[in-house]
Short mmCIF file of C-alpha atoms in Angstrom, two decimals:
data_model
loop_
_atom_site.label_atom_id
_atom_site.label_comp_id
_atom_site.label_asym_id
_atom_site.label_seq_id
_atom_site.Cartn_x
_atom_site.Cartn_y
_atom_site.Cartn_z
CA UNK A 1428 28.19 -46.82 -16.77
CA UNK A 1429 29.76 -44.68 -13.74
CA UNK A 1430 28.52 -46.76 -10.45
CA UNK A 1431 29.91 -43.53 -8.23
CA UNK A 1432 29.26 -40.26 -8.88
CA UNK A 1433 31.91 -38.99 -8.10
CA UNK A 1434 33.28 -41.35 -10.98
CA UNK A 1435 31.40 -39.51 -14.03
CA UNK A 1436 32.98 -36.69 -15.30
CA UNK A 1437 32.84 -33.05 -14.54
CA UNK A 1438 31.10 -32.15 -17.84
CA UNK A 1439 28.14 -35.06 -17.50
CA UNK A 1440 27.83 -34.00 -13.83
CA UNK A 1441 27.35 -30.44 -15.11
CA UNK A 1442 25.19 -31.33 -18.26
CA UNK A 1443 22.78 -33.20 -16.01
CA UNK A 1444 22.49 -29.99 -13.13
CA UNK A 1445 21.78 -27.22 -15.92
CA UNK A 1446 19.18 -29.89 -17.20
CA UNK A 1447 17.85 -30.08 -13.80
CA UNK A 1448 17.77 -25.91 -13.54
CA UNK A 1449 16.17 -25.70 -17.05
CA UNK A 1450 13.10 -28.06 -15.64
CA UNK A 1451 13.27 -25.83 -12.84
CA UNK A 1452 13.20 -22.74 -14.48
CA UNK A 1453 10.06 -23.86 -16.54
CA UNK A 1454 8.24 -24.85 -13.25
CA UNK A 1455 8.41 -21.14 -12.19
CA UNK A 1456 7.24 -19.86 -15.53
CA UNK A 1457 3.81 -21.57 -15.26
CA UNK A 1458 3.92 -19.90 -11.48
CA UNK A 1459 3.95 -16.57 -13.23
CA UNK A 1460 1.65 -17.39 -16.11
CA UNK A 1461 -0.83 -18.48 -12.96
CA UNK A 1462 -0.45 -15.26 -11.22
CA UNK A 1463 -0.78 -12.89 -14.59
CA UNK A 1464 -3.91 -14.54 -15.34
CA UNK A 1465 -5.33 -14.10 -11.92
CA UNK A 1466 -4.21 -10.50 -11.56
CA UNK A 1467 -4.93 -9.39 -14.60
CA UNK A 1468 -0.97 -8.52 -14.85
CA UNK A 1469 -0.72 -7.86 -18.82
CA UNK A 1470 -3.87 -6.14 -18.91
CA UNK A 1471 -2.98 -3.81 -15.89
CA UNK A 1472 -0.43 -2.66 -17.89
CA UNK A 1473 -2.13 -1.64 -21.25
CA UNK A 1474 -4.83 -0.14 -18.76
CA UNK A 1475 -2.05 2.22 -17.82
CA UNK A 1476 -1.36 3.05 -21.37
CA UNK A 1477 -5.18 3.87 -22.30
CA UNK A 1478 -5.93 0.78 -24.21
CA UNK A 1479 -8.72 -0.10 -22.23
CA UNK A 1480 -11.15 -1.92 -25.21
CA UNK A 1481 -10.83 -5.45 -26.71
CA UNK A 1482 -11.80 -3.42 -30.05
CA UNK A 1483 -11.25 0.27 -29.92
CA UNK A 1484 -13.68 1.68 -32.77
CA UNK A 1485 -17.43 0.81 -33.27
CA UNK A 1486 -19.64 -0.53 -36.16
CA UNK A 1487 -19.46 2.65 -37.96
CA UNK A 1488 -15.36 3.35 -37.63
CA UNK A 1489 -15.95 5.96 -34.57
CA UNK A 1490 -13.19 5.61 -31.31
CA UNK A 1491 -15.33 4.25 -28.54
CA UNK A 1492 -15.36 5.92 -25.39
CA UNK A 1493 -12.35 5.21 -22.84
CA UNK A 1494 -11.61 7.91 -20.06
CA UNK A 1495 -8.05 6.87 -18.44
CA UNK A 1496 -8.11 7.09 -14.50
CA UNK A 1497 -5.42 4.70 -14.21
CA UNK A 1498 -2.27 6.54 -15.45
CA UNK A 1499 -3.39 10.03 -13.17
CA UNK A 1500 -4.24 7.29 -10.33
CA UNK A 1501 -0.46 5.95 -10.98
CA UNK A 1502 1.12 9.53 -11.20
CA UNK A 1503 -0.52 10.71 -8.05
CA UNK A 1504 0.54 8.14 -5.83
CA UNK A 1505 3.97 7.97 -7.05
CA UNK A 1506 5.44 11.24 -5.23
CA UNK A 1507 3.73 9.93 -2.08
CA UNK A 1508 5.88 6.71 -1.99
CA UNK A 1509 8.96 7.86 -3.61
CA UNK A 1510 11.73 10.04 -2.96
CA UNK A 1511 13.89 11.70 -5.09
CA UNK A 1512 16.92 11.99 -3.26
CA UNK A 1513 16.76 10.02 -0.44
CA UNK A 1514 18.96 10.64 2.97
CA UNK A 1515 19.84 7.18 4.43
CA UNK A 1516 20.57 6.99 8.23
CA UNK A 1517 23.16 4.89 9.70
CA UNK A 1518 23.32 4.88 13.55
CA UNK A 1519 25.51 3.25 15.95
CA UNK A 1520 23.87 0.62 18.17
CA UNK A 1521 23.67 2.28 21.79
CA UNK A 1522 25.63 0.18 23.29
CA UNK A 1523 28.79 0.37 21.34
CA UNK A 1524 28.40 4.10 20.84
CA UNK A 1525 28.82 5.44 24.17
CA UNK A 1526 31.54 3.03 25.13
CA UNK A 1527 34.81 4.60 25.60
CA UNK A 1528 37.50 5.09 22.56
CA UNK A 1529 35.02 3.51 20.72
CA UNK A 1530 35.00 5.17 16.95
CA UNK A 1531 31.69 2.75 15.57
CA UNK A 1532 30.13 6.76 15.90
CA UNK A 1533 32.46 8.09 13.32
CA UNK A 1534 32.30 4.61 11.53
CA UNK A 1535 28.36 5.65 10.94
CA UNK A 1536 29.07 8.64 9.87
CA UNK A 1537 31.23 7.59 6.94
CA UNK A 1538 28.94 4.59 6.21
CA UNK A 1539 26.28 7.41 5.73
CA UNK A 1540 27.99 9.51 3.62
CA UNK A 1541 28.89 7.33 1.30
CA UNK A 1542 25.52 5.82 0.85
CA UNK A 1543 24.55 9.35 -0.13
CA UNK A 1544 27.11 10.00 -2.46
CA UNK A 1545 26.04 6.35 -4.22
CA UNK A 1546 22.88 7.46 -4.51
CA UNK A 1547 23.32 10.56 -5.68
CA UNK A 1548 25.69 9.64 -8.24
CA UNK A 1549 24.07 9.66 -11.40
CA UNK A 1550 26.21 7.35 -12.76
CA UNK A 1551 24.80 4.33 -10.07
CA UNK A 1552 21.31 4.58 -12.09
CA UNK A 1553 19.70 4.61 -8.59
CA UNK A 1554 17.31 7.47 -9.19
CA UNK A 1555 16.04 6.65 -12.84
CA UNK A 1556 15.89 2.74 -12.01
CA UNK A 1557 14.22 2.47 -8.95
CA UNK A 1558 11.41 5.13 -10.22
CA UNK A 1559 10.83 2.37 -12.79
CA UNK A 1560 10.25 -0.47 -10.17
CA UNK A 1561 8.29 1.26 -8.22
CA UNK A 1562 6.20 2.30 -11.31
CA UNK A 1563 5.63 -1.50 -12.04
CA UNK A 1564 5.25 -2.47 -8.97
CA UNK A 1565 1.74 -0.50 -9.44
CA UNK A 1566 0.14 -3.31 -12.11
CA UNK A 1567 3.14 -6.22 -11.42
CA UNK A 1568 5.93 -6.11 -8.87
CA UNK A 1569 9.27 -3.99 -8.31
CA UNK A 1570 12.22 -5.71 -8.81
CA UNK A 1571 15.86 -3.77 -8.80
CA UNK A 1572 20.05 -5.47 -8.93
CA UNK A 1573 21.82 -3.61 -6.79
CA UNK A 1574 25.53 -4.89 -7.49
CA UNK A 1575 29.26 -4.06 -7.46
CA UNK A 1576 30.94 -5.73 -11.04
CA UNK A 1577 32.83 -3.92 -13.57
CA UNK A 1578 32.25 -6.21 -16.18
CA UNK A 1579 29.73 -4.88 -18.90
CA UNK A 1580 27.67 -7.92 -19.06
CA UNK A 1581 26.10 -7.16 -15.25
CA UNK A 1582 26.57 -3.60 -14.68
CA UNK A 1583 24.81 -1.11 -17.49
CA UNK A 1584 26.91 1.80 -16.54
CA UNK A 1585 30.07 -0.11 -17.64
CA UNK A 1586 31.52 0.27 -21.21
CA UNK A 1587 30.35 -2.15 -23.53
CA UNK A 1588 31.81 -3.14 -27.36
CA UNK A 1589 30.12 -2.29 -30.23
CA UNK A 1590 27.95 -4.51 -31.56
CA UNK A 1591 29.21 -6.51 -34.23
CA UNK A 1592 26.61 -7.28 -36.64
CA UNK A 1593 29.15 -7.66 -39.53
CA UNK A 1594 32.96 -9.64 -39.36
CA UNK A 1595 34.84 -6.49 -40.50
CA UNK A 1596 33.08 -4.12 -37.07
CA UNK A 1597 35.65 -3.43 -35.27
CA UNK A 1598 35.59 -4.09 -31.47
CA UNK A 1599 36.45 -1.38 -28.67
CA UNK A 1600 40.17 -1.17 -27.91
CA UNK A 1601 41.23 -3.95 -25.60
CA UNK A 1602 38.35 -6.55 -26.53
CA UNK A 1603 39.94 -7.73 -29.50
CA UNK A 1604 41.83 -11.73 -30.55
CA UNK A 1605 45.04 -12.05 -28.06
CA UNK A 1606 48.12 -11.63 -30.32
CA UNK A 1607 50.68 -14.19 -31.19
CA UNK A 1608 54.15 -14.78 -31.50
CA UNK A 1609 56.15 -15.75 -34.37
CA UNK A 1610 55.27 -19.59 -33.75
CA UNK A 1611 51.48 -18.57 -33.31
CA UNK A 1612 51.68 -18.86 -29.74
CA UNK A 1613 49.51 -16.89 -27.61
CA UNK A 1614 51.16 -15.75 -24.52
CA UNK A 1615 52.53 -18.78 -22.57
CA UNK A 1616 55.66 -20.70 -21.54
CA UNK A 1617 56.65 -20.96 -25.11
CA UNK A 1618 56.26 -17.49 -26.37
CA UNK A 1619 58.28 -14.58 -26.37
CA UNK A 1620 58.53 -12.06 -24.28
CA UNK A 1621 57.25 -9.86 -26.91
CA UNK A 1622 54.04 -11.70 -27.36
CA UNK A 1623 54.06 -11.75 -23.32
CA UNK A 1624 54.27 -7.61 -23.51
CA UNK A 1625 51.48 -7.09 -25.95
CA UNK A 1626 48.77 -9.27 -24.07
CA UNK A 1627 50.02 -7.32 -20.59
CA UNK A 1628 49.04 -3.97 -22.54
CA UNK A 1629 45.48 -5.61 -24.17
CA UNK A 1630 44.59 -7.00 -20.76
CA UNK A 1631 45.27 -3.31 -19.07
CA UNK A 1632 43.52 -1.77 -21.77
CA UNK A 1633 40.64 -3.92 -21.28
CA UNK A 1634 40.34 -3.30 -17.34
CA UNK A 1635 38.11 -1.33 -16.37
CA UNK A 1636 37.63 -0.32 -12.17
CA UNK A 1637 34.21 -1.66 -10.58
CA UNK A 1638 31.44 0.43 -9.84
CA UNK A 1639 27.94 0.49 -7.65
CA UNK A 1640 25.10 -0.04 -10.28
CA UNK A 1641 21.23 -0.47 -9.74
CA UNK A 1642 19.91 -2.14 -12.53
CA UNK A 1643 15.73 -2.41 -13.11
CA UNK A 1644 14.61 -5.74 -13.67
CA UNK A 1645 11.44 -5.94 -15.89
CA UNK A 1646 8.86 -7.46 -13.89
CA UNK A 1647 8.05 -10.20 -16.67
CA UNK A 1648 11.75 -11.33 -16.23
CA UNK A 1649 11.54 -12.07 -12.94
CA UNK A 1650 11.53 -15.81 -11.62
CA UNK A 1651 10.64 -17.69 -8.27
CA UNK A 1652 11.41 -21.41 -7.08
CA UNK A 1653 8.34 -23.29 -7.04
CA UNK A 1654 7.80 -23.09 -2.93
CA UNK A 1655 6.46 -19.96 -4.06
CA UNK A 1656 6.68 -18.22 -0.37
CA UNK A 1657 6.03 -14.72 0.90
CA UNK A 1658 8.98 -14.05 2.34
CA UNK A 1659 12.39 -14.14 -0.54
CA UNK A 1660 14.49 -15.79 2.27
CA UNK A 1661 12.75 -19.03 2.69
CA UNK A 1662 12.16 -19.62 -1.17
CA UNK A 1663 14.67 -22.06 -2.80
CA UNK A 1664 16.11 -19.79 -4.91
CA UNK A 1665 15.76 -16.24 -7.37
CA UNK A 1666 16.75 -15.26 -10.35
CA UNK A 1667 14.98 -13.29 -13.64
CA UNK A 1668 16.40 -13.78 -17.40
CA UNK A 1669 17.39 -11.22 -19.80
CA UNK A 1670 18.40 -11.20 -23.40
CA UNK A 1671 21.99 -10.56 -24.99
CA UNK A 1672 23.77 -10.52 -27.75
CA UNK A 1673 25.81 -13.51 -28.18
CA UNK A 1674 29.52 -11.22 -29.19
CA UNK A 1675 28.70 -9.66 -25.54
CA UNK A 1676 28.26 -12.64 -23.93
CA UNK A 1677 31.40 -14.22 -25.85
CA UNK A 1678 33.56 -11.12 -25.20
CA UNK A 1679 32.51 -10.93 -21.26
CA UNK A 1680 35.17 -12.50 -18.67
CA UNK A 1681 32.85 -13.36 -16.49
CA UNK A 1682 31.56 -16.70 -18.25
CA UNK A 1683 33.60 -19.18 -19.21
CA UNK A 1684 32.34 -22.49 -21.64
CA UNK A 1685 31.15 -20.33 -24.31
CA UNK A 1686 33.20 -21.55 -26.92
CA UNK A 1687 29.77 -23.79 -28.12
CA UNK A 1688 27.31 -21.09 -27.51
CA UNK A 1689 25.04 -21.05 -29.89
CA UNK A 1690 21.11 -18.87 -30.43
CA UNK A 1691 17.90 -20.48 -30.39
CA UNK A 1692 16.50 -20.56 -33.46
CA UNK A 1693 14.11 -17.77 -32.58
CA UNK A 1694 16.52 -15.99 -31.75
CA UNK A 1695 19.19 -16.29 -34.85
CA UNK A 1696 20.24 -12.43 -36.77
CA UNK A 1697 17.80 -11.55 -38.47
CA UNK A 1698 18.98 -8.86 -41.22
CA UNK A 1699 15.56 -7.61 -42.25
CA UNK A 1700 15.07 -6.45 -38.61
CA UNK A 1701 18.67 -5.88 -38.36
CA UNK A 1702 19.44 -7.62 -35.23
CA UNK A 1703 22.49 -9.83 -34.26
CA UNK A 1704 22.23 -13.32 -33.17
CA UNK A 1705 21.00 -13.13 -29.48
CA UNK A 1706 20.88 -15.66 -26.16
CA UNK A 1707 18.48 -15.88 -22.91
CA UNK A 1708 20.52 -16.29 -19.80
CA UNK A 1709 19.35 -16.85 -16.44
CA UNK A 1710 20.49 -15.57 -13.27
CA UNK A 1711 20.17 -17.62 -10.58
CA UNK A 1712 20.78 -17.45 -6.68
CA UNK A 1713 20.61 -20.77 -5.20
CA UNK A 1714 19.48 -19.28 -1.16
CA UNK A 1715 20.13 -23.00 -0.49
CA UNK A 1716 23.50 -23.85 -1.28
CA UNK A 1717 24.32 -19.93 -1.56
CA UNK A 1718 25.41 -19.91 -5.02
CA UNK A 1719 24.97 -17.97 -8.18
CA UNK A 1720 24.57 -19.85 -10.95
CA UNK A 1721 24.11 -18.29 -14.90
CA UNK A 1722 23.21 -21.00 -17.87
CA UNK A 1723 21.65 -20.00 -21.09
CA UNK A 1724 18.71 -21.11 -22.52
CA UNK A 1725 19.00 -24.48 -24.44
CA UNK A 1726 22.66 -24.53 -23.79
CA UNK A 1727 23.67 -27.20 -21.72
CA UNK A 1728 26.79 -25.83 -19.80
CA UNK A 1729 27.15 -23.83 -16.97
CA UNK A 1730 28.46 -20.19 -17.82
CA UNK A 1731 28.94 -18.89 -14.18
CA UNK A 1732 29.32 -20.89 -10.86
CA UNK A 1733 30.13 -18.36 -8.02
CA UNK A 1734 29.46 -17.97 -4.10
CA UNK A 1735 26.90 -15.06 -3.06
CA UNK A 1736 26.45 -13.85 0.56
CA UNK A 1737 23.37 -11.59 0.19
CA UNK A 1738 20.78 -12.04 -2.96
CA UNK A 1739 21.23 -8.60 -4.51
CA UNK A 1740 17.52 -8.64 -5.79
CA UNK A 1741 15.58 -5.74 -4.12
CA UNK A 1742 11.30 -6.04 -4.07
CA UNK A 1743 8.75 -3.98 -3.96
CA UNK A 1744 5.35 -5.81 -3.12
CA UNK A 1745 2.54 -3.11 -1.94
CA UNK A 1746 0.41 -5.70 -1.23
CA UNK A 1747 1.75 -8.81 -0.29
CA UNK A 1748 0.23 -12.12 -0.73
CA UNK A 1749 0.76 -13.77 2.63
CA UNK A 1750 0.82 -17.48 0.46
CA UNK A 1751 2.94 -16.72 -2.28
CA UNK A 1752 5.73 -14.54 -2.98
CA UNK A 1753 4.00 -12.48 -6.36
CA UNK A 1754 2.07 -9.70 -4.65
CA UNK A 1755 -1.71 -8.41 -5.16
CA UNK A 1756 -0.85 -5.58 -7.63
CA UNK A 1757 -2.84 -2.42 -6.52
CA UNK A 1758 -4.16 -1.60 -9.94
CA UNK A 1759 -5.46 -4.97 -10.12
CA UNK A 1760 -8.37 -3.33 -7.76
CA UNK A 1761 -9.32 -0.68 -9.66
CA UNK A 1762 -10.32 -2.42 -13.42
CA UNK A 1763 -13.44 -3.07 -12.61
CA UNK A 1764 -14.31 0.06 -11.49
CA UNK A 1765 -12.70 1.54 -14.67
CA UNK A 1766 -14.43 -0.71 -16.66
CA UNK A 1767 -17.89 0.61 -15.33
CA UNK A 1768 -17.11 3.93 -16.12
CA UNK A 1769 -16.10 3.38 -19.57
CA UNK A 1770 -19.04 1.50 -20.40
CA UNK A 1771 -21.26 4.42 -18.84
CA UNK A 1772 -19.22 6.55 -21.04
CA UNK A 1773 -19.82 5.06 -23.88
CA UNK A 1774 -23.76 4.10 -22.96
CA UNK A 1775 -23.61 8.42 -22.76
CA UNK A 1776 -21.60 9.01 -26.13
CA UNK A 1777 -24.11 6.63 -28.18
CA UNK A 1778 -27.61 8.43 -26.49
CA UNK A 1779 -26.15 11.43 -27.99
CA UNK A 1780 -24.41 10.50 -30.92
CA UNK A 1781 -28.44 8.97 -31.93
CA UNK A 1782 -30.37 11.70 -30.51
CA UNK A 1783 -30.81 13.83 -33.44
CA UNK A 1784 -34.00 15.93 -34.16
CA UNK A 1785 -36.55 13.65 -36.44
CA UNK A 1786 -39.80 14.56 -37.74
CA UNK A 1787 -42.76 13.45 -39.73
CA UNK A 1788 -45.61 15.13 -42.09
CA UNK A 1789 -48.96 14.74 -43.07
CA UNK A 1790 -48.18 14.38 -47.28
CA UNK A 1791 -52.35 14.91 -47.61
CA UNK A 1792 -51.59 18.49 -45.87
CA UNK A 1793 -48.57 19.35 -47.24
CA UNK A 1794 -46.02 18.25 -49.80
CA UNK A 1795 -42.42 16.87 -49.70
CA UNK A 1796 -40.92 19.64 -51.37
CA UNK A 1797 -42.57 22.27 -48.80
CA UNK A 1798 -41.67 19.97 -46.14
CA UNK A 1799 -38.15 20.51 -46.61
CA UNK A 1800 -37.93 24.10 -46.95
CA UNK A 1801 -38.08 23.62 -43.10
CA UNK A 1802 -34.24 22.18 -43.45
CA UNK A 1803 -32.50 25.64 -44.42
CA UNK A 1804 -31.45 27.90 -41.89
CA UNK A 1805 -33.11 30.68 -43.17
CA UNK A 1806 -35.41 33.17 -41.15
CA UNK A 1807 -39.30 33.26 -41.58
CA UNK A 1808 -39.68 30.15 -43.82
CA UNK A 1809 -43.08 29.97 -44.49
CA UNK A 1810 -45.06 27.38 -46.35
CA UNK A 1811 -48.28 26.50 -47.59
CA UNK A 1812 -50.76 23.83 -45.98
CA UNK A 1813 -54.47 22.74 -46.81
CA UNK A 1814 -57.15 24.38 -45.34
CA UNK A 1815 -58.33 22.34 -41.76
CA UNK A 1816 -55.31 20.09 -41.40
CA UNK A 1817 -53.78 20.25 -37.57
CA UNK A 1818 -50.24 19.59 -36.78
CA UNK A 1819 -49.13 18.53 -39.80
CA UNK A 1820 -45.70 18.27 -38.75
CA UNK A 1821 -45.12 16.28 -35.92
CA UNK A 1822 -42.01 15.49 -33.74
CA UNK A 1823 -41.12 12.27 -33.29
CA UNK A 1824 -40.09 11.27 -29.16
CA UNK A 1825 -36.91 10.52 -28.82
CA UNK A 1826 -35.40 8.58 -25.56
CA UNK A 1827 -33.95 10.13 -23.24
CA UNK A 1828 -30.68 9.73 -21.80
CA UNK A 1829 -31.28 7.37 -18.67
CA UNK A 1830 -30.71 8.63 -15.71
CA UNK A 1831 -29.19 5.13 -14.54
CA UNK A 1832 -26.10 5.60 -16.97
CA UNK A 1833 -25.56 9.01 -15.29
CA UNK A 1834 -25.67 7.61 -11.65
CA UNK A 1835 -23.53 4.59 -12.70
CA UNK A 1836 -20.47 7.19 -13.66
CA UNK A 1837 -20.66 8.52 -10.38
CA UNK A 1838 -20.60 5.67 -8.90
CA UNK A 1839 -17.56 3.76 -10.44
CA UNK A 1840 -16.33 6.84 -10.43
CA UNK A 1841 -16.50 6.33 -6.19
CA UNK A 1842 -15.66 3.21 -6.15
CA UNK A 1843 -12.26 3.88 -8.06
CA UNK A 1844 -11.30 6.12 -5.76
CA UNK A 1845 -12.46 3.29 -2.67
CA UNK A 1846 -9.82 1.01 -4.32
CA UNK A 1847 -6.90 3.29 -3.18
CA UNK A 1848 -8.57 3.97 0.14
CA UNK A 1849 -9.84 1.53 2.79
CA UNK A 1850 -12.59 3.74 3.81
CA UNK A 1851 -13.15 5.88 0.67
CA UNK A 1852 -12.63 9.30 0.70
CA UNK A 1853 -13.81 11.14 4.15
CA UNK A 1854 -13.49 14.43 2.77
CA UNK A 1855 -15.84 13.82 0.15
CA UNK A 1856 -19.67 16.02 1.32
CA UNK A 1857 -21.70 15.02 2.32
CA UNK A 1858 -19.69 13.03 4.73
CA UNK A 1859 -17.34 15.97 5.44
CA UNK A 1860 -16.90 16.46 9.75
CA UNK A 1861 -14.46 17.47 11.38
CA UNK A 1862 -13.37 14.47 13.18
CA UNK A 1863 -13.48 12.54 10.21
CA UNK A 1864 -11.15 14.81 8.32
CA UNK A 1865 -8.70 14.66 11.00
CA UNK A 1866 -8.90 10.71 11.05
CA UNK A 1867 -8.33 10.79 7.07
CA UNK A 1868 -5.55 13.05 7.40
CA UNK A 1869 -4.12 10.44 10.12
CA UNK A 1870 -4.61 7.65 8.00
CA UNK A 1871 -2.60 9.09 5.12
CA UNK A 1872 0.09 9.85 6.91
CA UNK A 1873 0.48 6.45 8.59
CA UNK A 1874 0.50 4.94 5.22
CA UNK A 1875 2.88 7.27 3.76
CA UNK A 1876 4.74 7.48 6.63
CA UNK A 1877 4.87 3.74 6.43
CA UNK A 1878 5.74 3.00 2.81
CA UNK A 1879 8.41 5.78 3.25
CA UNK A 1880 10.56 4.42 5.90
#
């Protein structure tokens, strides 16, 4: 037994800290599982899709009703809040700006300019990734990586190897085994200088330049310390996982102690699905000690151990939750409301799927076979009856279609459109004035205004 810590080895100090971060990590997935089930987060989603029914056909095989006003809801609000190629501002502080020989002006100006060009270069994935969060963000949260790397493993716009599902794939150029000398040397103090020239030209082959990348991050993937606060700065730390193959995460120069690297078991090749073996890794910035740390899942080595000075983790919370950090997703609002008019719908689509003409006959007055010469279509059917008889064929009352089920559409109809505004809709008659379509038309433009800036 070590008595100091500073006694036991490197590798047992590190063993026992990515045990610590795997119990930690596990603590934050019961904080999301505790938020989805509150706010309705997986359901939001199929919502958005249209599959809005625990069973989606009735007794007799027929789709039930389901009328989707939460995928228009989602598309109308999204060119409010987002846009499309967005002008960034940089200004000099006033001070500074109109002091003398100062150049922080023209400083600004180039700061600006090449935030533009970032953006709108198509390779930085800003444009088709952020749309994404901010989709999400409508049933979950937002969550972007806005980073600088070249290496393949962080930034998606970098070249990656093939996949190699099989031993005889061949790699990319400049990602294959270091060559060897004579001796079986790789390239070291006691290797040629010929060995020494052919691992200079497979390292320069392999380099690649670093880029600007925004990268979405799936809002199931993403991961909170268990202080669970509002505000991303005062939490312990961030991170989200994602899935790779194991060659990538072998091949990548970022990581280091991969040599034992192994898949979980549910996550071994699989050649009926034809997929590779595959690892979870998790990303993790430590806003305590100011670190980024990436482990794997069941592995217990560190893979990355690297200083941060900002958490490149962008949010988007619409609503936030001023307790914990996962926000009130707006959609989350509106399923009640969606559920009401579905059922109404589908009240409506039974009363007239059941209200069919139905009849009956006096059989003393007339006979069966009369009787349904009344079925054809044919004009002036006429038929016999006994002398005396008086309605013979009678109607049969039907219910009518309540007029309940008809003023419950319009009203979760309403009330889905009250979730999006505080107040409702003021331009809706009869409620329509003047003043109050000036303060609606005020109100919508603070809030765009607002969410814009």
């Amino acid at each position: 037994m070590f008595e100091d810590p500073e006694d036991v080895p490197n590798s047992s100090r590190l063993t026992e800290e990515v045990a610590v971060w795997q119990k930690r990590i596990q603590a934050s997935l019961r904080i999301r599982e505790n938020w989805e089930k509150d706010y309705r987060i997986p359901e939001g989603y199929q919502y958005w899709r249209g599959r809005q029914r625990d069973t989606e056909y009735d007794e007799r095989g027929e789709r039930k009703a389901v009328h989707n006003k939460v995928h228009p809801e989602v598309d109308e609000q999204l060119p409010a809040l987002y846009f499309y190629a967005p002008l960034g501002r940089v200004v000099a502080a006033p001070e500074r700006s109109d002091t003398p020989r100062e150049t922080v002006d023209e400083k600004a100006r180039l700061l600006q300019d090449t935030g533009v060009a970032l953006v709108r270069d198509k390779k930085t994935g800003f444009k088709e990734n952020t749309r994404l969060a901010l989709k999400e963000a409508q049933w979950a949260i937002g969550c972007v990586e806005v980073g600088y790397d070249p290496d393949f493993i962080h930034n998606p716009a970098a070249k990656r190897p093939n996949l190699k599902e099989k031993e005889d794939t061949k790699l990319i150029p400049g990602l294959g085994e270091p060559e060897v000398d004579e001796f079986g040397l790789a390239p070291d103090a006691g290797s040629d200088v010929k060995a020494i020239t052919a691992e200079i030209r497979r390292i320069r082959s392999a380099m690649s330049g670093e880029t600007f990348y925004v990268k979405h991050i799936s809002a199931n993937q993403v991961l909170i310390s268990p202080s669970d606060k509002p505000i991303l700065e005062d939490n312990d730390w961030v991170g989200y996982w994602e899935d790779y193959p194991l060659e990538d995460v072998k091949a990548s120069p970022a990581y280091e102690n991969t040599e034992d690297l192994k898949p979980e078991s549910e996550m071994s090749a699989n050649l009926d699905l034809g997929t590779g073996d595959r690892v979870r890794l998790y990303r993790i910035w430590d806003l305590r000690g100011r670190v980024k740390l990436v482990f794997a899942k069941g592995y217990d080595k560190l893979l990355m151990s690297e200083p941060f000075d900002r958490c490149p983790l962008k949010f988007y919370r619409k609503d936030i939750d001023p307790y914990h950090f996962f926000p009130i997703p707006p959609i989350y609002l509106k399923l009640p409301s969606q559920d009401q008019y579905n059922d109404s719908a589908e009240y409506l689509r039974k009363m007239r799927i059941s209200t069919v003409p139905r009849y009956t006959y006096d059989d003393d007055a007339i006979s069966a076979d009369e009787a349904s010469k009344f079925q054809s279509r044919d004009f002036n059917i006429m038929i016999p009856r006994k002398a005396g008889s008086r309605q013979p064929i009678e109607a049969v009352n039907q219910p009518s279609t309540a007029s309940t089920a008809i003023q419950t559409l319009s009203l979760s109809d309403k009330e889905f459109t009250y979730a999006s505004r505080a107040a409702g809709n003021p331009l809706d008659p009869p409620s329509q004035t003047a003043t109050r379509a000036v303060m609606a038309n005020a109100r919508i433009s603070a809030q765009e205004s607002s969410e814009r800036r």
